[in-house]
């Protein structure tokens, strides 16, 4: 019995040596998958950067610089409970540095309750911030901090020549996740939406780059790394992105900065309008070329002083309800109104105290009205 066991063992050893000596499946082959970087999968090694596309490298390069100049803004406000007890509450948003001296652009609604403003930089250092200027009509605000060193900052680009389809990058602090990058394209231009307190924001950039709660005030950049917009609003449930976000064109902010430096305030006309043309215009007995129908005139505004008229009754036209009976703006300073954001684009080139000439249609006839522009609301 003992010899039989020894004989079988000897045969097994001999067989093992025969197999391993005639194939490549030796000890070296057995231990290779585990000894090679501890991996349990097969396949070629991936170079760290050789596999990145030029677009990916562009994203990486922009982020390395831009996220250092993007900041988190915390606004502390005091609210009351149902028992009238006062308690502090913090709202968060984003912003970005536009100079090494600590000037920061953001949205007005991010700092609307500016009792206590705190800015957190990318290195997690914190500073108290003061409000230098705000443009409520364009939802813009400028802050100042007193940095202890020179800070990185972003270049302001040009939003006038944007094209649908061009790449954009958004950086901000969605849901408190600082330094988050998302990418997309310009989805549309000249979008009008309703902002906070039922204000109308005109001529916005629409993008599918993911923008969520907390992104407000952060930069929207082009492929050169220049800021072409300020992320402002989204359409989506509970502050989440569904691929429809909006940014304020950066040229509006550049005008605010120019006016601040010159000691001027931004101009304001003081009307709410809806675009009307074609069948809608024909149904309302208006010229079919259409224009911007004034639905409301702000009391005490430049438009009010000039005698412009808003809607007097609400009617149902197709699937839409319109406030009708007001003036139809057909041209501004001799330029036909062919865009929904014609007013904001015209005012972008003017200052408070300047005059605009409006061609309007009222009660079956066309007339020209000169309006001396008023000032936007105070800081």
Coordinates of C-alpha atoms in Angstrom, one line a residue:
X1 CA 0.0 0.0 0.0
X2 CA 2.8 2.4 0.9
X3 CA 4.6 1.7 -2.4
X4 CA 1.4 2.3 -4.3
X5 CA 1.1 5.8 -2.8
X6 CA 4.7 6.6 -3.5
X7 CA 4.3 5.3 -7.1
X8 CA 1.2 7.5 -7.7
X9 CA 2.9 10.6 -6.2
X10 CA 6.0 10.0 -8.4
X11 CA 3.7 9.8 -11.5
X12 CA 2.0 13.1 -10.6
X13 CA 5.3 15.0 -10.1
X14 CA 6.6 13.6 -13.4
X15 CA 3.5 14.7 -15.2
X16 CA 3.6 18.2 -13.8
X17 CA 7.3 18.6 -14.8
X18 CA 6.6 17.3 -18.3
X19 CA 3.7 19.8 -18.8
X20 CA 5.4 22.8 -17.5
X21 CA 8.6 22.1 -19.4
X22 CA 6.8 21.8 -22.8
X23 CA 4.5 24.9 -22.5
X24 CA 4.8 28.6 -21.6
X25 CA 2.6 28.0 -18.6
X26 CA 5.4 28.0 -16.0
X27 CA 5.8 29.7 -12.7
X28 CA 6.5 33.0 -14.3
X29 CA 3.2 32.7 -16.2
X30 CA 1.3 31.7 -13.1
X31 CA 2.3 34.7 -11.0
X32 CA 2.3 37.4 -13.7
X33 CA -1.3 38.5 -13.5
X34 CA -1.0 39.2 -9.8
X35 CA 2.5 40.5 -9.6
X36 CA 1.8 43.1 -12.4
X37 CA 0.5 46.1 -10.4
X38 CA -1.7 43.7 -8.4
X39 CA -4.3 43.7 -11.3
X40 CA -6.9 41.0 -11.8
X41 CA -7.7 42.0 -15.4
X42 CA -6.0 41.7 -18.7
X43 CA -5.5 44.3 -21.4
X44 CA -3.0 46.9 -22.5
X45 CA -1.5 49.4 -20.2
X46 CA -3.1 52.9 -20.5
X47 CA -0.8 55.9 -20.7
X48 CA -1.7 58.7 -18.3
X49 CA -2.2 61.3 -21.0
X50 CA -1.7 59.7 -24.4
X51 CA -5.3 58.6 -24.5
X52 CA -6.8 62.1 -23.8
X53 CA -8.4 63.9 -26.7
X54 CA -7.5 67.5 -27.5
X55 CA -11.0 68.6 -26.2
X56 CA -10.3 66.8 -22.9
X57 CA -6.9 68.4 -22.6
X58 CA -8.6 71.8 -23.2
X59 CA -11.1 71.2 -20.4
X60 CA -8.3 70.2 -18.0
X61 CA -6.1 73.2 -18.8
X62 CA -9.1 75.6 -18.4
X63 CA -10.1 74.0 -15.1
X64 CA -6.6 74.1 -13.6
X65 CA -6.7 77.9 -13.9
X66 CA -10.3 78.8 -13.6
X67 CA -11.3 76.9 -10.5
X68 CA -8.6 78.8 -8.6
X69 CA -10.5 82.0 -9.3
X70 CA -14.0 80.6 -8.6
X71 CA -15.3 81.3 -5.1
X72 CA -18.1 80.2 -2.8
X73 CA -20.3 82.9 -1.4
X74 CA -22.3 82.5 1.8
X75 CA -25.0 85.0 2.7
X76 CA -26.3 84.9 6.3
X77 CA -29.9 86.2 6.7
X78 CA -32.1 86.3 9.7
X79 CA -35.6 84.7 9.4
X80 CA -38.5 84.3 11.8
X81 CA -40.2 81.0 12.8
X82 CA -44.0 80.8 13.1
X83 CA -43.4 81.6 16.7
X84 CA -41.7 84.8 15.7
X85 CA -38.3 83.6 16.9
X86 CA -35.4 85.0 14.9
X87 CA -32.8 82.5 13.6
X88 CA -29.8 82.8 11.2
X89 CA -30.0 81.0 7.9
X90 CA -27.3 80.6 5.3
X91 CA -27.7 80.6 1.5
X92 CA -24.8 79.7 -0.8
X93 CA -23.8 80.6 -4.3
X94 CA -20.8 81.1 -6.4
X95 CA -18.7 84.0 -7.8
X96 CA -15.4 84.6 -9.5
X97 CA -12.5 87.0 -9.1
X98 CA -12.0 89.6 -11.8
X99 CA -8.8 91.1 -10.4
X100 CA -6.0 90.3 -8.0
X101 CA -7.2 93.0 -5.6
X102 CA -10.3 90.9 -4.6
X103 CA -13.1 92.1 -6.7
X104 CA -15.7 89.4 -7.3
X105 CA -18.6 89.2 -9.8
X106 CA -21.7 87.2 -8.9
X107 CA -25.5 87.3 -9.2
X108 CA -27.6 89.9 -7.3
X109 CA -29.9 87.2 -6.0
X110 CA -26.9 85.5 -4.4
X111 CA -26.3 88.5 -2.2
X112 CA -29.8 90.0 -2.1
X113 CA -29.8 89.8 1.7
X114 CA -26.3 91.1 2.3
X115 CA -26.3 91.4 6.1
X116 CA -23.3 89.1 6.4
X117 CA -21.3 88.0 3.3
X118 CA -18.5 85.5 3.5
X119 CA -16.3 84.4 0.6
X120 CA -14.4 81.1 0.6
X121 CA -11.5 80.9 -1.8
X122 CA -10.3 77.7 -3.5
X123 CA -7.6 77.3 -0.8
X124 CA -10.4 77.3 1.8
X125 CA -9.3 80.7 3.2
X126 CA -12.3 82.8 4.2
X127 CA -12.9 86.6 3.9
X128 CA -15.7 89.0 4.9
X129 CA -17.1 90.7 1.8
X130 CA -18.7 94.1 1.1
X131 CA -21.2 95.0 -1.7
X132 CA -19.7 97.6 -4.1
X133 CA -22.5 97.7 -6.7
X134 CA -25.6 95.8 -7.9
X135 CA -27.6 95.8 -11.1
X136 CA -31.0 94.3 -10.2
X137 CA -32.3 94.5 -13.7
X138 CA -29.6 92.2 -14.9
X139 CA -29.2 90.2 -11.7
X140 CA -25.6 91.3 -11.2
X141 CA -23.5 92.2 -8.2
X142 CA -19.9 93.2 -7.5
X143 CA -18.2 92.3 -4.2
X144 CA -14.9 93.3 -2.6
X145 CA -12.7 91.4 -0.2
X146 CA -9.4 92.4 1.3
X147 CA -7.0 89.6 0.4
X148 CA -3.7 89.0 2.2
X149 CA -2.0 88.2 -1.1
X150 CA -2.5 88.7 -4.8
X151 CA -5.2 86.4 -6.1
X152 CA -5.8 84.5 -9.4
X153 CA -8.5 86.0 -11.6
X154 CA -10.4 85.4 -14.8
X155 CA -10.4 87.3 -18.0
X156 CA -13.7 88.8 -19.2
X157 CA -14.5 87.7 -22.8
X158 CA -17.0 89.0 -25.3
X159 CA -20.6 87.7 -25.3
X160 CA -21.7 89.6 -28.4
X161 CA -20.4 87.1 -31.0
X162 CA -21.5 83.9 -29.3
X163 CA -22.9 81.1 -31.6
X164 CA -25.3 78.3 -30.8
X165 CA -23.3 75.1 -30.6
X166 CA -20.0 76.4 -29.3
X167 CA -18.5 74.7 -26.3
X168 CA -18.9 76.2 -22.8
X169 CA -17.7 75.2 -19.4
X170 CA -19.4 76.0 -16.1
X171 CA -17.6 76.1 -12.7
X172 CA -19.3 76.6 -9.3
X173 CA -20.4 75.1 -6.0
X174 CA -23.6 73.1 -6.7
X175 CA -25.1 71.9 -3.4
X176 CA -21.9 73.0 -1.7
X177 CA -19.6 70.8 -3.8
X178 CA -16.9 73.4 -4.4
X179 CA -14.9 73.5 -7.6
X180 CA -17.3 71.5 -9.7
X181 CA -16.8 71.5 -13.5
X182 CA -19.5 70.8 -16.1
X183 CA -19.3 71.2 -19.8
X184 CA -21.8 71.7 -22.6
X185 CA -22.7 74.0 -25.5
X186 CA -24.5 77.2 -26.1
X187 CA -28.1 75.8 -26.6
X188 CA -29.8 79.1 -27.6
X189 CA -29.3 82.9 -27.4
X190 CA -31.6 85.8 -26.4
X191 CA -33.7 83.9 -24.0
X192 CA -36.1 85.8 -21.7
X193 CA -37.2 84.3 -18.3
X194 CA -38.8 85.3 -15.1
X195 CA -36.4 85.8 -12.2
X196 CA -36.9 86.3 -8.5
X197 CA -39.7 88.6 -7.4
X198 CA -41.3 88.2 -10.9
X199 CA -38.5 90.3 -12.5
X200 CA -37.9 89.7 -16.2
X201 CA -34.4 88.7 -17.2
X202 CA -33.8 89.4 -20.9
X203 CA -31.3 88.2 -23.5
X204 CA -29.8 85.3 -21.6
X205 CA -27.5 82.5 -22.9
X206 CA -29.1 79.1 -22.7
X207 CA -26.8 76.1 -22.1
X208 CA -27.0 72.4 -21.4
X209 CA -23.9 72.5 -19.2
X210 CA -25.3 71.2 -15.9
X211 CA -26.1 74.1 -13.6
X212 CA -27.6 73.3 -10.2
X213 CA -28.5 75.1 -7.0
X214 CA -25.4 76.8 -5.8
X215 CA -24.0 77.4 -9.3
X216 CA -25.6 80.9 -9.4
X217 CA -23.0 83.6 -9.8
X218 CA -20.3 81.2 -11.2
X219 CA -18.5 81.7 -14.5
X220 CA -19.5 80.3 -17.9
X221 CA -16.3 80.1 -19.9
X222 CA -15.5 79.6 -23.6
X223 CA -12.8 77.2 -24.9
X224 CA -10.2 80.0 -24.5
X225 CA -10.9 80.2 -20.8
X226 CA -12.6 83.6 -21.0
X227 CA -15.8 84.4 -19.1
X228 CA -18.6 84.9 -21.5
X229 CA -21.5 84.6 -19.0
X230 CA -22.5 84.4 -15.4
X231 CA -24.6 81.3 -14.5
X232 CA -27.9 82.7 -13.3
X233 CA -30.9 80.3 -13.4
X234 CA -32.2 76.9 -14.3
X235 CA -35.3 75.1 -15.2
X236 CA -35.6 72.0 -13.1
X237 CA -37.3 70.5 -10.0
X238 CA -35.8 71.2 -6.5
X239 CA -32.8 73.1 -7.9
X240 CA -31.6 70.1 -10.0
X241 CA -30.4 70.3 -13.6
X242 CA -32.4 68.9 -16.5
X243 CA -30.1 70.4 -19.1
X244 CA -31.7 73.8 -19.4
X245 CA -29.6 76.5 -17.7
X246 CA -29.3 80.2 -18.3
X247 CA -26.4 82.7 -18.0
X248 CA -26.3 86.5 -18.0
X249 CA -24.0 87.7 -20.9
X250 CA -20.8 89.0 -19.6
X251 CA -21.0 92.2 -21.6
X252 CA -23.8 93.3 -19.3
X253 CA -21.4 93.0 -16.3
X254 CA -18.7 94.9 -18.2
X255 CA -21.1 97.8 -18.7
X256 CA -21.9 97.8 -14.9
X257 CA -18.2 97.9 -14.2
X258 CA -17.6 100.8 -16.6
X259 CA -20.5 102.7 -15.0
X260 CA -19.2 102.1 -11.5
X261 CA -15.8 103.3 -12.5
X262 CA -17.3 106.5 -14.0
X263 CA -19.7 107.0 -11.1
X264 CA -22.8 106.3 -13.2
X265 CA -25.8 104.1 -12.7
X266 CA -27.3 101.7 -15.2
X267 CA -30.2 103.0 -17.4
X268 CA -33.7 101.6 -17.1
X269 CA -36.8 102.0 -19.3
X270 CA -39.4 100.5 -16.9
X271 CA -41.6 98.3 -19.1
X272 CA -42.6 94.7 -19.3
X273 CA -43.1 93.4 -22.9
X274 CA -44.0 90.3 -24.9
X275 CA -43.0 89.7 -28.5
X276 CA -45.9 89.7 -30.9
X277 CA -45.9 89.1 -34.7
X278 CA -47.6 87.3 -37.5
X279 CA -51.0 85.7 -36.6
X280 CA -50.9 87.0 -33.0
X281 CA -50.3 90.5 -34.3
X282 CA -53.1 90.2 -36.9
X283 CA -55.5 88.8 -34.3
X284 CA -54.9 91.9 -32.2
X285 CA -55.2 94.3 -35.2
X286 CA -51.5 95.2 -35.0
X287 CA -49.1 95.5 -37.9
X288 CA -48.1 91.9 -38.9
X289 CA -44.4 92.8 -38.8
X290 CA -44.9 92.8 -35.0
X291 CA -42.7 94.1 -32.3
X292 CA -42.7 94.2 -28.5
X293 CA -46.1 94.7 -27.0
X294 CA -46.0 96.6 -23.7
X295 CA -48.0 94.7 -21.1
X296 CA -47.0 96.8 -18.0
X297 CA -45.4 100.2 -17.3
X298 CA -43.6 100.7 -14.0
X299 CA -45.0 103.6 -12.1
X300 CA -42.6 106.5 -11.9
X301 CA -40.2 105.0 -14.5
X302 CA -38.8 106.6 -17.6
X303 CA -41.5 105.0 -19.7
X304 CA -44.2 106.3 -17.4
X305 CA -42.9 109.8 -17.6
X306 CA -42.8 109.5 -21.4
X307 CA -46.4 108.5 -21.5
X308 CA -46.0 104.9 -22.7
X309 CA -49.0 102.7 -22.1
X310 CA -49.3 99.2 -20.8
X311 CA -52.1 96.6 -21.3
X312 CA -55.7 97.3 -20.3
X313 CA -57.3 93.9 -20.6
X314 CA -56.4 90.2 -20.8
X315 CA -57.4 88.1 -23.8
X316 CA -56.9 84.5 -24.9
X317 CA -55.1 84.1 -28.2
X318 CA -54.7 80.4 -29.1
X319 CA -53.0 78.8 -26.1
X320 CA -51.7 82.1 -24.7
X321 CA -53.1 84.8 -22.4
X322 CA -52.0 88.3 -23.4
X323 CA -52.4 91.6 -21.7
X324 CA -53.4 93.8 -24.6
X325 CA -54.3 97.4 -25.3
X326 CA -50.7 98.7 -24.7
X327 CA -48.3 100.3 -27.1
X328 CA -46.4 98.1 -29.6
X329 CA -42.7 99.0 -29.8
X330 CA -41.7 98.6 -33.5
X331 CA -38.2 100.1 -33.6
X332 CA -35.6 101.6 -31.2
X333 CA -33.4 104.4 -32.4
X334 CA -34.4 103.6 -36.0
X335 CA -33.5 99.9 -35.7
X336 CA -36.4 97.5 -36.3
X337 CA -37.3 95.3 -33.3
X338 CA -36.5 91.8 -34.6
X339 CA -35.3 90.2 -31.4
X340 CA -37.0 89.5 -28.1
X341 CA -34.1 91.2 -26.3
X342 CA -34.1 94.3 -28.4
X343 CA -34.6 96.6 -25.5
X344 CA -31.8 95.2 -23.3
X345 CA -29.4 95.2 -26.3
X346 CA -30.2 98.8 -27.0
X347 CA -29.8 99.9 -23.3
X348 CA -26.5 98.0 -23.2
X349 CA -25.0 100.8 -25.2
X350 CA -26.5 103.6 -23.2
X351 CA -26.3 105.3 -19.8
X352 CA -28.8 106.8 -17.4
X353 CA -29.9 110.2 -18.7
X354 CA -29.4 109.2 -22.4
X355 CA -32.4 109.4 -24.7
X356 CA -33.9 106.7 -26.9
X357 CA -36.4 107.2 -29.7
X358 CA -39.1 104.5 -29.9
X359 CA -41.4 104.0 -32.8
X360 CA -44.7 102.7 -31.5
X361 CA -48.1 101.7 -32.8
X362 CA -51.0 103.0 -30.8
X363 CA -54.7 103.1 -31.6
X364 CA -54.3 102.4 -35.3
X365 CA -51.4 104.8 -36.0
X366 CA -47.6 104.9 -35.8
X367 CA -45.8 107.6 -33.8
X368 CA -42.3 108.4 -32.4
X369 CA -41.8 108.8 -28.6
X370 CA -38.5 110.1 -27.1
X371 CA -37.7 108.6 -23.7
X372 CA -35.1 110.0 -21.3
X373 CA -33.8 106.9 -19.6
X374 CA -33.9 106.7 -15.8
X375 CA -31.6 105.0 -13.4
X376 CA -31.6 101.4 -12.2
X377 CA -32.4 100.8 -8.5
X378 CA -29.9 101.9 -5.9
X379 CA -27.3 99.7 -4.3

